[in-house]
Short mmCIF file of C-alpha atoms and ligand atoms in Angstrom, two decimals:
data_model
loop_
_atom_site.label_atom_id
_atom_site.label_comp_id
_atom_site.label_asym_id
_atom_site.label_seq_id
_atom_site.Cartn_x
_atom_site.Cartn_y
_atom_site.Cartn_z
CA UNK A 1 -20.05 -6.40 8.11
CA UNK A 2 -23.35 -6.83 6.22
CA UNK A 3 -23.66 -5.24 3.04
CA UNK A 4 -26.69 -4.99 0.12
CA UNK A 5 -26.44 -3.37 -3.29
CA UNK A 6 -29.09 -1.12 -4.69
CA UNK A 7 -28.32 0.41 -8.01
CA UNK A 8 -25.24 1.46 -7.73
CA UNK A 9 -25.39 2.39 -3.88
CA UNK A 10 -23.54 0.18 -1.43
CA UNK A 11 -25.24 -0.25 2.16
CA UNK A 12 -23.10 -1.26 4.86
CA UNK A 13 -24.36 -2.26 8.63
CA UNK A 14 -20.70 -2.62 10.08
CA UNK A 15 -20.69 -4.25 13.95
CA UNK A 16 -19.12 -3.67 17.02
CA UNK A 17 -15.42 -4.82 17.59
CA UNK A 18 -15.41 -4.02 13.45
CA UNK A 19 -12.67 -1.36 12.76
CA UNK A 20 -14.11 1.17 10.10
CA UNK A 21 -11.43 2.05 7.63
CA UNK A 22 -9.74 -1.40 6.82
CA UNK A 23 -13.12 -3.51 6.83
CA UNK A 24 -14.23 -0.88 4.82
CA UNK A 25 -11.12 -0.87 2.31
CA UNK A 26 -11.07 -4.86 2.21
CA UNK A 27 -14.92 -4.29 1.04
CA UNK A 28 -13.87 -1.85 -1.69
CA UNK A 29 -10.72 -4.48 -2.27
CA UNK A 30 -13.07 -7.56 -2.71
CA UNK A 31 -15.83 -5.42 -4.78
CA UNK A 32 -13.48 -3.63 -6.76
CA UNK A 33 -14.83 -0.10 -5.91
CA UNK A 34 -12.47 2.14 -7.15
CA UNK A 35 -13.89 5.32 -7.02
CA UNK A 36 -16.42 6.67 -5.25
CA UNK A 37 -17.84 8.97 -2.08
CA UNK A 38 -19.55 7.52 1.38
CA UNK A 39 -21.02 8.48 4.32
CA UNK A 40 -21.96 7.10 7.52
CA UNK A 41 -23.13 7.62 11.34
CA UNK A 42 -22.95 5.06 14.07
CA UNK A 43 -21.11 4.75 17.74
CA UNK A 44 -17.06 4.19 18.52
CA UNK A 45 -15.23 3.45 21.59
CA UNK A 46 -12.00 4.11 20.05
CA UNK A 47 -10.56 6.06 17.36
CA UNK A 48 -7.30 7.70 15.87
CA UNK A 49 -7.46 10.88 14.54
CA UNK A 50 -5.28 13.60 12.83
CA UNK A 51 -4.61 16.92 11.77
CA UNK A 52 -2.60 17.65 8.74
CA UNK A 53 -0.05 20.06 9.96
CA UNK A 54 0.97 22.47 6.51
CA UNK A 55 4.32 23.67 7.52
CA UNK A 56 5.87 20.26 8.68
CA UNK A 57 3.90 18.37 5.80
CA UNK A 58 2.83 15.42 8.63
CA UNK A 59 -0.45 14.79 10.49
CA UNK A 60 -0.02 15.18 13.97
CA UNK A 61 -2.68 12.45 15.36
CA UNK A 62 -4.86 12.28 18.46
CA UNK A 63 -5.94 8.73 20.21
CA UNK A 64 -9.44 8.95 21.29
CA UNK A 65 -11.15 6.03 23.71
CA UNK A 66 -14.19 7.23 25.14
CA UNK A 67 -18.00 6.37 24.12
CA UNK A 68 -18.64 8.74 21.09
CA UNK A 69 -21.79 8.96 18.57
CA UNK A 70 -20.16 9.75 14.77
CA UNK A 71 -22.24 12.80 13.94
CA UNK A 72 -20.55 13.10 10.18
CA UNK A 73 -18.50 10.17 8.59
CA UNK A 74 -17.46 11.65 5.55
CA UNK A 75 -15.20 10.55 2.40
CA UNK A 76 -14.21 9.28 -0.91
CA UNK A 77 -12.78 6.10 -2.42
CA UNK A 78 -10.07 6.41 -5.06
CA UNK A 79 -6.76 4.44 -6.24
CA UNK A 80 -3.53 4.68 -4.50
CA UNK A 81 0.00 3.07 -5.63
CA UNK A 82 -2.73 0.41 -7.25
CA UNK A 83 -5.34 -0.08 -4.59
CA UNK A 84 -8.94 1.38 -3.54
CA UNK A 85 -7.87 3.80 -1.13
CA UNK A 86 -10.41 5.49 1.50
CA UNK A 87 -9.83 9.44 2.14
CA UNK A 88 -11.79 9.80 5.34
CA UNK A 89 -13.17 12.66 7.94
CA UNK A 90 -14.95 12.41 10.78
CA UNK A 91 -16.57 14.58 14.10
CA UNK A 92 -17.77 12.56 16.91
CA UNK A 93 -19.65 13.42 20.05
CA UNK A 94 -19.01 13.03 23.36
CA UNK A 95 -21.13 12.20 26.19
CA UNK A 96 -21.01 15.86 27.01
CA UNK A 97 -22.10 16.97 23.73
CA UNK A 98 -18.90 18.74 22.46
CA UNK A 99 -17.43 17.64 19.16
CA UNK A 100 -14.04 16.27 18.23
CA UNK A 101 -13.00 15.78 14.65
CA UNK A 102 -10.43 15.65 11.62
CA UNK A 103 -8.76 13.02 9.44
CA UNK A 104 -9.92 9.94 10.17
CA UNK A 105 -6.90 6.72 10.80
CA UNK A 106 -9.12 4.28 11.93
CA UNK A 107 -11.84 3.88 14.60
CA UNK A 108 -13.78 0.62 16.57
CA UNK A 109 -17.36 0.10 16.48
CA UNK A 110 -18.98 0.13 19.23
CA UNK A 111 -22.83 -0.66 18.12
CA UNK A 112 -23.36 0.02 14.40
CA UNK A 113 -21.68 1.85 11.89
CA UNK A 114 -24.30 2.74 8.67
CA UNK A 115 -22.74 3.68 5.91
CA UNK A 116 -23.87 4.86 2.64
CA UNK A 117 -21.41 4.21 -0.39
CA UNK A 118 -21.82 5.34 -3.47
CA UNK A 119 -19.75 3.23 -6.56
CA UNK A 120 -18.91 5.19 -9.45
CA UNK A 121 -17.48 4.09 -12.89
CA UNK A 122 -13.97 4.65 -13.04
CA UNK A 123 -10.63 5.67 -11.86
CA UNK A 124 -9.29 7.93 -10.55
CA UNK A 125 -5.33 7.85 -8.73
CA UNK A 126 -3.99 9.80 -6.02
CA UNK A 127 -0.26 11.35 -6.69
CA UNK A 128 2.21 12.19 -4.04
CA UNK A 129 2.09 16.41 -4.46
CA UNK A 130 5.51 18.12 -3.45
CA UNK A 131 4.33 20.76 -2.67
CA UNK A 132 2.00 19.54 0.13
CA UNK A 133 3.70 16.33 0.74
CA UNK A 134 0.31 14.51 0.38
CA UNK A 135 -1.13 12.09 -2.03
CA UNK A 136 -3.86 14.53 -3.80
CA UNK A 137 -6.22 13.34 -6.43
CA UNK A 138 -4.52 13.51 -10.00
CA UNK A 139 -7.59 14.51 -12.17
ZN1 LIG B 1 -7.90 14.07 5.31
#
């Protein structure tokens, strides 16, 4: 990964063979972005992918290994149990045209990945919700 700061606007050229969410969470790790909201398009070959299912409070997850343009990487950056912690969602195309998507685990480059992140002052924690059974933002 390849990365330039403008203001307070991180731009990242991730490449292929890179896997998006932990290079991206060692970068926020290393820079010490706590908080903060991205957004990105490029190409995967592989990526894991879930749905949060309400009633059994778990994500049920789909593997996905085809050639697929990211049409919408979407997400925030906060702290959880101490560390920068990426909340991510994402809809890729297939060579067909038709869109998968959800909750984003972790997915492989497969050309570029272009992501726009944007660092703000501050933090702000996640805290495991009973009710849900998932780590929501504690504002
Ligand atoms: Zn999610």
């Amino acid at each position: 990964m390849v990365s330039k700061k403008v203001d307070q606007q991180w731009i990242l050229k991730l490449e292929k063979g890179e896997e998006i969410v932990q290079s991206v969470t060692k970068f926020c790790i290393e820079n010490e972005i706590n908080l903060g909201s991205m957004t990105g398009i490029g190409a995967v070959d592989n990526a894991k992918i879930g749905f949060f299912d309400t009633k059994k409070q778990k994500y049920e997850t789909k593997n996905l290994s085809e050639d697929y343009e990211i049409t919408s990487l979407n997400g925030n950056i906060s702290m959880k149990e101490g560390k920068p912690f990426l909340h991510l969602h994402i809809t890729l195309a297939n060579n067909e045209y038709n869109l998968l998507g959800g909750h984003l685990f972790e997915a492989t480059v497969s050309a570029t990945c272009e992501i726009f992140l944007s660092e703000i002052t501050g933090i702000i924690s996640r805290k495991l919700d009973p009710t849900t059974g998932l780590y929501l933002l504690d504002l």
